[in-house]
Every structure is written in C-alpha cells, then in structure tokens.
C-alpha cells in the first residue's frame, strides 16, 4: 500500500531561513509591511556601505591620480550601483508587501535601474575605453587613435541594447519595432546619402588615422593648416590666417593629404635655394651659409644644417641650404629671416648674387613719317625683369 507523501512547504520562503532565524521569518510573514521596511532598510545599509567602503578601497588600488580615467570612472559608477541596490531592495519589498499588484512597480523600478546604467555608460564610454587602453598597453588591445571610433560605436550599442531591454521589461515584442526600423533606415539612407558618405569617411579617417588632432596638413584642394577637430561628418582646420575651415570627410578621404607633422621625426626640412656668380669661392659660400644657419635660434639641432651644391646654372652656381624646423607653421618666418641673413652676409663678404642681363641689337629701324632713317644698329638693354631700356644717347 502506497503511503501518501507529506505535503512539503517548499513554496514557503520561511522554510529557506536557518533554524535560528525561523522566528524572525515567521514574524515577517505575518507582518509583510514590517518585512518590506526591513528589506528596504537592509538594502539602504548595503548601498551606503558599498559606496563608502568598497569604492574607497577600489580607489586606493588605482594610481594616485585624482584626474586619471580610472578615478573618474570609479566616481561615475557610484550612482548607478547605489541606485541598483536601492531599487532591488524596493522590488523585493514590493513583492513581499503587495505580491498581487507589484508588477507595475517592478517594471518602473527596473526601468529606473536600466536608465541609470544606460545614462552612465553613454556618457562615460570614452573614459572606460581609456582605462582599458591604459591597463592593456602591453597587449595593445585598444589603440589610442581608435578610441573616438570605439566610443561612438559603444554609445550606439548602449542605446540599442538599452532600448531592447526596455521593451522586454514592459512586455513589448521588439520584432515589429525592428522591422519598422529597417524600413525607416532604408528610406533615411536614400534621403541622406551625402551625410552617410561623410559618416563612413569619418569612420575610415579615425581607423586609418592619416592625421590626428594637432597635425599640420596640406590638402590637394589647397587648404593648409593645423587640424583642430576630427568629427564623424567633417574635419576642422585652422589656417595660417587664423581662419577655421570645415571640410567634409568625404572630400578628405578621396583626396591627397600631405601631413607635415608625420614621419619618424617631428622636424621637417626646409630648402632655401641660393645662387652666386661664377668666379665666387664655393667653399666660402658654404661656410657663410652654414654660419647663418647655425646661429639661428629656432632651427632644430638634429639633424644639423647642411649645404649642397646642386648644379652649374645658366648664370650662377646653385646651392641649397637645408635646415630643419620643429613647427611647420614657422616656415615662412624662418625662411624670411634666413634670406635676410644671407643677403647681408653676401654683401659683407662681397659675394655677388647674379641676375639676368642681356643686350639686344636691333639691326634696322623702320622709317619715320618724315622720311629720315634710324641708325642701323642701336643697343637696347634689358634688366632681370625683362623690360626694355632704350639707350638714350644721341646717335653719332
């Protein structure tokens, strides 16, 4: 004969408590409001202890830098953690106090927790990526140049995943919304193709990194200046005229870019061509040019200035003075000062700077209206500018 099994009270939460706490559990079961208040008070104590003890201990493990990304991220995480603990306590208290009508309150409190984490992650994705990049410097998991791109990607994922969870919390099927979003996305793609082209170009610029903020660049469209901001739609460049121009990323991505701040060295070379007359002492010219370059205070010491004789020109010996500068925007001023110094030094050492001179002989002049003939030959001199200068001397 089968003996019926005794009914278990596994569904009774009071049976889960230890034997020593059974009287307290029975008291809470008989007085649900008192139990709800006790649970909320316990959650509040845990949240305060977590904020005071645990976060302070974590902050001690970080480098002693109050302005570092780790310290800033730790400060920003305190609010969502505190909110989560309090809301979880309230959810448990509501289910204990009003088990039949706690669904709406549970959804509201869950929404508060979700919104708190979404807001924190959205605002501080970049800080989190900086922490990961700093801690994984040896493994090179995240490159510094890719942080802006990853920041935007993480923000988009946070918004999408947060919206998906919010729909699930309120019992809404997200499949219909996803289908509608797909149709709307196709329509928006056709309507804003130029904007999307700039956005994708911005992604490629951030990933490929042909330049970065602070570099001095020359574009094939003629713009030249320092990059002040790289956005997803456009890049801003501050020209030498202190005018900021905004260029679409699609124009930059499809063009030629000369990055004067790139390369293995921060210094760039400036070439100053110099011509001297035939018969000049070439070694003396080299010494003069090197002395002028070494005395200039704004030239880079490494590499050192150097002089090269390039060719025998049509009317001059052609030299190049090669110097290196640290700031590309200083090129015009430094060239000006070096050219003035070269001109003064050549004048002191009596080194001639040739210029184009030529004599033109006119074989026959046309008759004038009076019938008198012009001289058969009359020299006419030209200067370097190419203008004719007639000989005003009286014909003999």
CSV table of C-alpha atoms in Angstrom, one decimal:
chain,number,residue,atom,x,y,z
A,1,UNK,CA,0.0,0.0,0.0
A,2,UNK,CA,1.4,3.3,-1.0
A,3,UNK,CA,1.8,5.8,1.7
A,4,UNK,CA,1.0,9.3,0.6
A,5,UNK,CA,3.9,11.7,0.8
A,6,UNK,CA,3.6,14.5,3.3
A,7,UNK,CA,2.9,17.9,1.7
A,8,UNK,CA,6.1,20.0,1.6
A,9,UNK,CA,6.2,23.7,2.2
A,10,UNK,CA,9.0,24.4,-0.3
A,11,UNK,CA,7.0,27.2,-1.7
A,12,UNK,CA,7.1,28.9,1.7
A,13,UNK,CA,10.0,31.3,1.8
A,14,UNK,CA,10.1,31.0,5.6
A,15,UNK,CA,11.4,27.4,5.3
A,16,UNK,CA,14.5,28.6,3.5
A,17,UNK,CA,15.7,30.6,6.5
A,18,UNK,CA,18.2,29.0,9.0
A,19,UNK,CA,16.7,27.4,12.1
A,20,UNK,CA,17.9,30.2,14.3
A,21,UNK,CA,16.1,32.8,12.2
A,22,UNK,CA,12.8,30.9,11.8
A,23,UNK,CA,11.0,33.1,14.5
A,24,UNK,CA,12.1,36.3,12.6
A,25,UNK,CA,10.9,34.8,9.3
A,26,UNK,CA,7.6,33.9,10.8
A,27,UNK,CA,7.2,37.4,12.1
A,28,UNK,CA,8.0,38.9,8.7
A,29,UNK,CA,5.5,36.6,7.1
A,30,UNK,CA,2.8,37.6,9.5
A,31,UNK,CA,3.6,41.3,9.1
A,32,UNK,CA,4.6,41.9,5.4
A,33,UNK,CA,4.8,45.7,5.7
A,34,UNK,CA,7.3,45.3,8.6
A,35,UNK,CA,9.3,42.8,6.4
A,36,UNK,CA,9.2,45.2,3.4
A,37,UNK,CA,10.5,48.0,5.6
A,38,UNK,CA,13.3,45.8,7.0
A,39,UNK,CA,14.3,44.7,3.5
A,40,UNK,CA,14.4,48.3,2.3
A,41,UNK,CA,16.5,49.3,5.3
A,42,UNK,CA,18.9,46.5,4.7
A,43,UNK,CA,19.3,47.5,1.0
A,44,UNK,CA,19.9,51.1,2.1
A,45,UNK,CA,22.6,50.0,4.5
A,46,UNK,CA,24.3,47.8,1.9
A,47,UNK,CA,24.2,50.6,-0.7
A,48,UNK,CA,25.8,53.1,1.8
A,49,UNK,CA,28.5,50.5,2.9
A,50,UNK,CA,29.2,49.8,-0.8
A,51,UNK,CA,29.7,53.4,-1.6
A,52,UNK,CA,31.8,54.2,1.5
A,53,UNK,CA,33.8,51.1,2.0
A,54,UNK,CA,34.1,49.2,-1.3
A,55,UNK,CA,34.6,52.2,-3.6
A,56,UNK,CA,37.1,53.8,-1.3
A,57,UNK,CA,39.1,50.6,-1.2
A,58,UNK,CA,39.0,50.3,-5.0
A,59,UNK,CA,40.2,53.9,-5.3
A,60,UNK,CA,43.2,53.0,-3.2
A,61,UNK,CA,44.3,50.4,-5.7
A,62,UNK,CA,44.3,52.9,-8.5
A,63,UNK,CA,47.3,55.1,-9.2
A,64,UNK,CA,47.4,58.2,-7.1
A,65,UNK,CA,45.9,60.4,-9.8
A,66,UNK,CA,42.6,62.1,-9.0
A,67,UNK,CA,42.2,63.3,-12.6
A,68,UNK,CA,43.0,60.0,-14.2
A,69,UNK,CA,40.4,58.0,-16.2
A,70,UNK,CA,40.2,55.2,-13.6
A,71,UNK,CA,39.4,57.6,-10.8
A,72,UNK,CA,36.8,59.5,-12.9
A,73,UNK,CA,35.2,56.2,-14.0
A,74,UNK,CA,35.0,55.0,-10.4
A,75,UNK,CA,33.3,58.2,-9.3
A,76,UNK,CA,30.7,57.9,-12.0
A,77,UNK,CA,29.9,54.3,-11.3
A,78,UNK,CA,28.9,55.1,-7.7
A,79,UNK,CA,25.5,56.5,-8.7
A,80,UNK,CA,24.2,53.5,-10.8
A,81,UNK,CA,25.5,51.0,-8.3
A,82,UNK,CA,23.7,52.8,-5.4
A,83,UNK,CA,20.5,53.1,-7.5
A,84,UNK,CA,20.6,49.4,-8.4
A,85,UNK,CA,20.9,48.2,-4.8
A,86,UNK,CA,18.1,50.5,-3.6
A,87,UNK,CA,15.8,49.6,-6.5
A,88,UNK,CA,16.4,45.8,-6.0
A,89,UNK,CA,15.6,46.2,-2.3
A,90,UNK,CA,12.4,48.1,-3.2
A,91,UNK,CA,11.4,45.4,-5.8
A,92,UNK,CA,11.8,42.7,-3.1
A,93,UNK,CA,9.9,44.7,-0.6
A,94,UNK,CA,7.0,45.4,-3.0
A,95,UNK,CA,6.7,41.7,-3.9
A,96,UNK,CA,6.6,40.9,-0.1
A,97,UNK,CA,4.2,43.6,0.8
A,98,UNK,CA,1.8,43.6,-2.2
A,99,UNK,CA,2.6,40.4,-4.2
A,100,UNK,CA,-0.5,40.6,-6.3
A,101,UNK,CA,0.0,44.2,-7.5
A,102,UNK,CA,3.7,44.6,-7.7
A,103,UNK,CA,4.1,44.1,-11.4
A,104,UNK,CA,3.8,47.7,-12.4
A,105,UNK,CA,6.1,48.9,-9.6
A,106,UNK,CA,8.6,46.3,-10.5
A,107,UNK,CA,8.6,47.4,-14.1
A,108,UNK,CA,9.0,51.1,-13.0
A,109,UNK,CA,11.9,50.3,-10.7
A,110,UNK,CA,13.6,48.1,-13.3
A,111,UNK,CA,13.3,51.0,-15.8
A,112,UNK,CA,14.9,53.3,-13.3
A,113,UNK,CA,17.9,50.9,-12.9
A,114,UNK,CA,18.1,50.4,-16.7
A,115,UNK,CA,18.0,54.2,-17.3
A,116,UNK,CA,20.7,54.8,-14.7
A,117,UNK,CA,23.1,52.4,-16.3
A,118,UNK,CA,22.4,53.5,-19.9
A,119,UNK,CA,23.0,57.1,-19.0
A,120,UNK,CA,26.3,56.3,-17.2
A,121,UNK,CA,27.6,54.1,-20.0
A,122,UNK,CA,26.6,56.5,-22.7
A,123,UNK,CA,28.3,59.5,-21.1
A,124,UNK,CA,31.4,57.7,-20.0
A,125,UNK,CA,32.2,55.1,-22.7
A,126,UNK,CA,35.3,57.1,-23.6
A,127,UNK,CA,36.5,57.0,-20.0
A,128,UNK,CA,36.0,53.3,-19.9
A,129,UNK,CA,37.9,52.8,-23.1
A,130,UNK,CA,40.8,55.0,-21.8
A,131,UNK,CA,41.0,52.8,-18.7
A,132,UNK,CA,41.1,49.6,-20.8
A,133,UNK,CA,43.7,51.2,-23.2
A,134,UNK,CA,45.9,52.2,-20.2
A,135,UNK,CA,45.7,48.9,-18.5
A,136,UNK,CA,46.3,46.9,-21.7
A,137,UNK,CA,49.1,49.0,-23.0
A,138,UNK,CA,51.4,45.9,-23.2
A,139,UNK,CA,48.8,43.8,-25.0
A,140,UNK,CA,47.7,46.7,-27.4
A,141,UNK,CA,44.1,45.7,-27.2
A,142,UNK,CA,42.9,49.2,-27.9
A,143,UNK,CA,44.8,51.8,-29.9
A,144,UNK,CA,44.6,55.4,-28.8
A,145,UNK,CA,43.6,56.5,-32.3
A,146,UNK,CA,40.7,54.1,-32.3
A,147,UNK,CA,39.2,55.4,-29.0
A,148,UNK,CA,36.9,58.0,-30.7
A,149,UNK,CA,35.5,55.4,-33.2
A,150,UNK,CA,35.0,52.8,-30.4
A,151,UNK,CA,33.4,55.5,-28.2
A,152,UNK,CA,30.8,56.2,-30.8
A,153,UNK,CA,30.2,52.5,-31.6
A,154,UNK,CA,29.8,51.7,-27.9
A,155,UNK,CA,27.3,54.6,-27.5
A,156,UNK,CA,25.2,53.3,-30.3
A,157,UNK,CA,25.3,49.8,-28.9
A,158,UNK,CA,24.3,51.1,-25.5
A,159,UNK,CA,21.3,52.9,-26.9
A,160,UNK,CA,20.1,50.0,-29.0
A,161,UNK,CA,20.6,47.4,-26.3
A,162,UNK,CA,19.1,49.6,-23.6
A,163,UNK,CA,16.0,50.2,-25.8
A,164,UNK,CA,15.7,46.5,-26.5
A,165,UNK,CA,15.8,45.7,-22.7
A,166,UNK,CA,13.3,48.5,-22.0
A,167,UNK,CA,10.8,46.9,-24.4
A,168,UNK,CA,11.3,43.5,-22.8
A,169,UNK,CA,10.8,44.9,-19.3
A,170,UNK,CA,7.3,46.3,-20.3
A,171,UNK,CA,6.4,43.1,-22.1
A,172,UNK,CA,6.5,44.6,-25.7
A,173,UNK,CA,7.6,42.4,-28.6
A,174,UNK,CA,10.6,44.1,-30.2
A,175,UNK,CA,10.4,42.2,-33.5
A,176,UNK,CA,7.8,44.5,-35.0
A,177,UNK,CA,9.8,47.6,-34.0
A,178,UNK,CA,13.0,46.1,-35.5
A,179,UNK,CA,11.2,45.5,-38.8
A,180,UNK,CA,9.8,49.1,-38.9
A,181,UNK,CA,13.3,50.4,-38.0
A,182,UNK,CA,14.7,48.5,-41.0
A,183,UNK,CA,12.3,50.1,-43.5
A,184,UNK,CA,12.8,53.6,-42.0
A,185,UNK,CA,16.6,53.0,-42.2
A,186,UNK,CA,16.4,52.3,-45.9
A,187,UNK,CA,14.4,55.4,-46.6
A,188,UNK,CA,16.8,57.5,-44.5
A,189,UNK,CA,19.8,56.0,-46.3
A,190,UNK,CA,18.5,57.2,-49.7
A,191,UNK,CA,17.5,60.6,-48.4
A,192,UNK,CA,20.8,61.3,-46.6
A,193,UNK,CA,23.4,59.6,-48.8
A,194,UNK,CA,25.8,62.5,-48.7
A,195,UNK,CA,25.6,62.7,-44.9
A,196,UNK,CA,26.2,58.9,-44.7
A,197,UNK,CA,29.1,59.2,-47.1
A,198,UNK,CA,30.7,61.7,-44.7
A,199,UNK,CA,29.9,59.5,-41.7
A,200,UNK,CA,31.6,56.4,-43.3
A,201,UNK,CA,34.5,58.6,-44.4
A,202,UNK,CA,34.8,59.8,-40.8
A,203,UNK,CA,35.0,56.1,-39.6
A,204,UNK,CA,37.7,55.4,-42.1
A,205,UNK,CA,39.7,58.5,-41.1
A,206,UNK,CA,39.5,57.6,-37.5
A,207,UNK,CA,40.6,54.0,-38.2
A,208,UNK,CA,43.3,54.7,-40.8
A,209,UNK,CA,44.5,57.8,-39.0
A,210,UNK,CA,46.2,59.7,-41.9
A,211,UNK,CA,46.4,62.6,-39.4
A,212,UNK,CA,45.4,63.4,-35.9
A,213,UNK,CA,44.4,66.5,-33.9
A,214,UNK,CA,47.4,68.9,-33.8
A,215,UNK,CA,49.0,67.8,-37.1
A,216,UNK,CA,49.8,70.3,-39.8
A,217,UNK,CA,48.4,69.1,-43.1
A,218,UNK,CA,48.2,70.2,-46.8
A,219,UNK,CA,45.3,69.1,-48.8
A,220,UNK,CA,45.2,68.8,-52.6
A,221,UNK,CA,42.3,71.3,-52.6
A,222,UNK,CA,44.7,74.0,-51.4
A,223,UNK,CA,43.9,74.2,-47.7
A,224,UNK,CA,46.9,74.2,-45.4
A,225,UNK,CA,46.7,74.4,-41.6
A,226,UNK,CA,46.6,72.6,-38.3
A,227,UNK,CA,43.9,70.1,-37.5
A,228,UNK,CA,41.8,71.2,-34.6
A,229,UNK,CA,39.0,68.7,-34.6
A,230,UNK,CA,38.1,65.4,-36.3
A,231,UNK,CA,34.4,64.6,-36.3
A,232,UNK,CA,32.3,62.0,-37.9
A,233,UNK,CA,30.9,64.4,-40.5
A,234,UNK,CA,33.7,66.9,-41.0
A,235,UNK,CA,37.3,67.9,-40.1
A,236,UNK,CA,38.2,71.4,-38.9
A,237,UNK,CA,41.5,73.0,-39.9
A,238,UNK,CA,42.9,76.3,-38.6
A,239,UNK,CA,44.7,78.0,-41.4
A,240,UNK,CA,47.7,80.3,-41.1
A,241,UNK,CA,45.4,83.2,-41.5
A,242,UNK,CA,43.7,82.2,-38.2
A,243,UNK,CA,40.6,81.2,-40.0
A,244,UNK,CA,39.0,77.9,-39.2
A,245,UNK,CA,37.6,76.0,-42.2
A,246,UNK,CA,35.3,72.9,-42.1
A,247,UNK,CA,35.9,70.2,-44.7
A,248,UNK,CA,33.5,67.3,-45.3
A,249,UNK,CA,35.2,64.0,-44.6
A,250,UNK,CA,34.2,62.5,-47.9
A,251,UNK,CA,36.3,65.2,-49.6
A,252,UNK,CA,39.3,64.5,-47.5
A,253,UNK,CA,39.0,60.7,-47.7
A,254,UNK,CA,39.1,60.8,-51.5
A,255,UNK,CA,41.9,63.4,-51.8
A,256,UNK,CA,45.6,63.6,-51.3
A,257,UNK,CA,46.8,64.6,-47.9
A,258,UNK,CA,50.3,65.8,-47.0
A,259,UNK,CA,50.9,65.5,-43.3
A,260,UNK,CA,53.9,67.7,-42.5
A,261,UNK,CA,53.8,66.6,-38.8
A,262,UNK,CA,54.0,62.9,-39.8
A,263,UNK,CA,57.1,60.8,-40.4
A,264,UNK,CA,59.7,59.4,-38.0
A,265,UNK,CA,60.8,62.8,-36.7
A,266,UNK,CA,58.7,65.8,-35.6
A,267,UNK,CA,61.1,68.1,-37.6
A,268,UNK,CA,60.6,68.9,-41.2
A,269,UNK,CA,63.2,70.1,-43.8
A,270,UNK,CA,63.1,73.5,-45.4
A,271,UNK,CA,65.2,74.1,-48.6
A,272,UNK,CA,66.5,77.5,-49.4
A,273,UNK,CA,68.0,77.8,-52.9
A,274,UNK,CA,70.9,80.3,-53.3
A,275,UNK,CA,72.7,81.3,-56.4
A,276,UNK,CA,76.1,83.1,-56.6
A,277,UNK,CA,78.1,84.4,-59.6
A,278,UNK,CA,80.7,82.4,-61.4
A,279,UNK,CA,84.1,83.1,-60.0
A,280,UNK,CA,82.9,83.1,-56.4
A,281,UNK,CA,84.7,81.0,-53.8
A,282,UNK,CA,82.4,77.9,-53.4
A,283,UNK,CA,83.9,76.9,-50.1
A,284,UNK,CA,83.5,80.4,-48.7
A,285,UNK,CA,79.8,80.4,-49.8
A,286,UNK,CA,79.3,77.0,-48.0
A,287,UNK,CA,80.9,78.4,-44.8
A,288,UNK,CA,78.7,81.6,-44.9
A,289,UNK,CA,75.5,79.6,-45.3
A,290,UNK,CA,76.4,77.2,-42.5
A,291,UNK,CA,77.3,80.0,-40.1
A,292,UNK,CA,73.9,81.8,-40.8
A,293,UNK,CA,72.0,78.5,-40.2
A,294,UNK,CA,73.9,77.5,-37.0
A,295,UNK,CA,73.3,81.0,-35.5
A,296,UNK,CA,69.6,80.9,-36.0
A,297,UNK,CA,67.9,80.1,-32.6
A,298,UNK,CA,64.7,78.5,-34.0
A,299,UNK,CA,66.3,75.8,-36.1
A,300,UNK,CA,66.4,72.1,-35.0
A,301,UNK,CA,69.9,70.9,-33.9
A,302,UNK,CA,69.1,67.4,-35.1
A,303,UNK,CA,69.6,66.9,-38.0
A,304,UNK,CA,72.2,69.6,-38.4
A,305,UNK,CA,72.0,72.2,-41.1
A,306,UNK,CA,73.9,71.4,-44.3
A,307,UNK,CA,74.8,72.9,-47.7
A,308,UNK,CA,74.7,71.2,-51.0
A,309,UNK,CA,75.9,72.5,-54.4
A,310,UNK,CA,73.3,71.4,-56.9
A,311,UNK,CA,74.4,72.4,-60.4
A,312,UNK,CA,76.1,74.9,-62.7
A,313,UNK,CA,73.3,77.2,-63.6
A,314,UNK,CA,72.9,79.3,-66.7
A,315,UNK,CA,74.4,82.4,-64.9
A,316,UNK,CA,75.1,81.2,-61.4
A,317,UNK,CA,76.5,78.4,-59.1
A,318,UNK,CA,73.4,77.0,-57.5
A,319,UNK,CA,73.4,75.9,-53.8
A,320,UNK,CA,70.8,74.6,-51.4
A,321,UNK,CA,70.8,75.4,-47.7
A,322,UNK,CA,69.0,72.6,-45.9
A,323,UNK,CA,67.6,73.3,-42.4
A,324,UNK,CA,65.1,71.5,-40.2
A,325,UNK,CA,62.4,73.2,-38.2
A,326,UNK,CA,60.1,71.9,-35.4
A,327,UNK,CA,56.9,73.8,-36.2
A,328,UNK,CA,55.6,73.7,-39.8
A,329,UNK,CA,53.7,76.9,-39.4
A,330,UNK,CA,57.0,78.8,-38.7
A,331,UNK,CA,58.4,78.0,-42.2
A,332,UNK,CA,57.5,81.4,-43.7
A,333,UNK,CA,59.1,83.4,-40.9
A,334,UNK,CA,62.2,81.3,-40.7
A,335,UNK,CA,62.8,81.5,-44.5
A,336,UNK,CA,62.4,85.3,-44.3
A,337,UNK,CA,65.0,85.6,-41.6
A,338,UNK,CA,67.4,83.2,-43.3
A,339,UNK,CA,67.1,85.0,-46.6
A,340,UNK,CA,67.8,88.4,-44.9
A,341,UNK,CA,70.8,87.0,-43.2
A,342,UNK,CA,72.2,85.5,-46.4
A,343,UNK,CA,71.8,88.8,-48.3
A,344,UNK,CA,73.5,90.8,-45.6
A,345,UNK,CA,76.4,88.3,-45.2
A,346,UNK,CA,77.0,88.2,-49.0
A,347,UNK,CA,77.1,92.0,-49.0
A,348,UNK,CA,79.7,92.0,-46.3
A,349,UNK,CA,81.9,89.3,-47.9
A,350,UNK,CA,81.4,90.8,-51.4
A,351,UNK,CA,79.8,87.7,-52.8
A,352,UNK,CA,77.8,88.6,-55.9
A,353,UNK,CA,74.3,87.4,-56.4
A,354,UNK,CA,73.8,87.3,-60.2
A,355,UNK,CA,70.7,88.4,-62.0
A,356,UNK,CA,69.8,88.1,-65.7
A,357,UNK,CA,71.3,90.7,-68.0
A,358,UNK,CA,71.2,90.7,-71.8
A,359,UNK,CA,72.0,93.1,-74.7
A,360,UNK,CA,69.6,93.2,-77.7
A,361,UNK,CA,70.8,94.8,-81.0
A,362,UNK,CA,68.2,95.9,-83.5
A,363,UNK,CA,69.6,95.7,-87.0
A,364,UNK,CA,67.3,98.1,-88.8
A,365,UNK,CA,64.8,100.7,-87.6
A,366,UNK,CA,61.6,101.4,-89.6
A,367,UNK,CA,61.4,104.8,-91.4
A,368,UNK,CA,59.7,107.6,-89.5
A,369,UNK,CA,57.0,109.7,-91.2
A,370,UNK,CA,59.4,112.5,-92.0
A,371,UNK,CA,61.4,110.1,-94.2
A,372,UNK,CA,64.6,110.1,-92.1
A,373,UNK,CA,66.2,106.8,-91.5
A,374,UNK,CA,67.0,105.5,-88.0
A,375,UNK,CA,70.6,104.3,-87.1
A,376,UNK,CA,71.4,100.8,-88.5
A,377,UNK,CA,72.2,99.4,-85.0
A,378,UNK,CA,71.1,100.6,-81.7
A,379,UNK,CA,71.8,98.7,-78.5
A,380,UNK,CA,68.9,98.1,-76.1
A,381,UNK,CA,69.5,96.7,-72.7
A,382,UNK,CA,67.1,94.6,-70.7
A,383,UNK,CA,67.1,94.0,-66.9
A,384,UNK,CA,66.2,91.0,-64.9
A,385,UNK,CA,62.5,92.0,-65.0
A,386,UNK,CA,62.5,91.6,-68.8
A,387,UNK,CA,61.6,95.3,-69.5
A,388,UNK,CA,63.4,97.1,-72.4
A,389,UNK,CA,65.6,100.1,-71.5
A,390,UNK,CA,66.5,102.2,-74.6
A,391,UNK,CA,69.9,103.8,-74.9
A,392,UNK,CA,69.0,107.5,-74.8
A,393,UNK,CA,72.4,108.6,-76.0
A,394,UNK,CA,72.4,110.7,-79.2
A,395,UNK,CA,73.4,108.8,-82.3
A,396,UNK,CA,76.8,109.9,-83.7
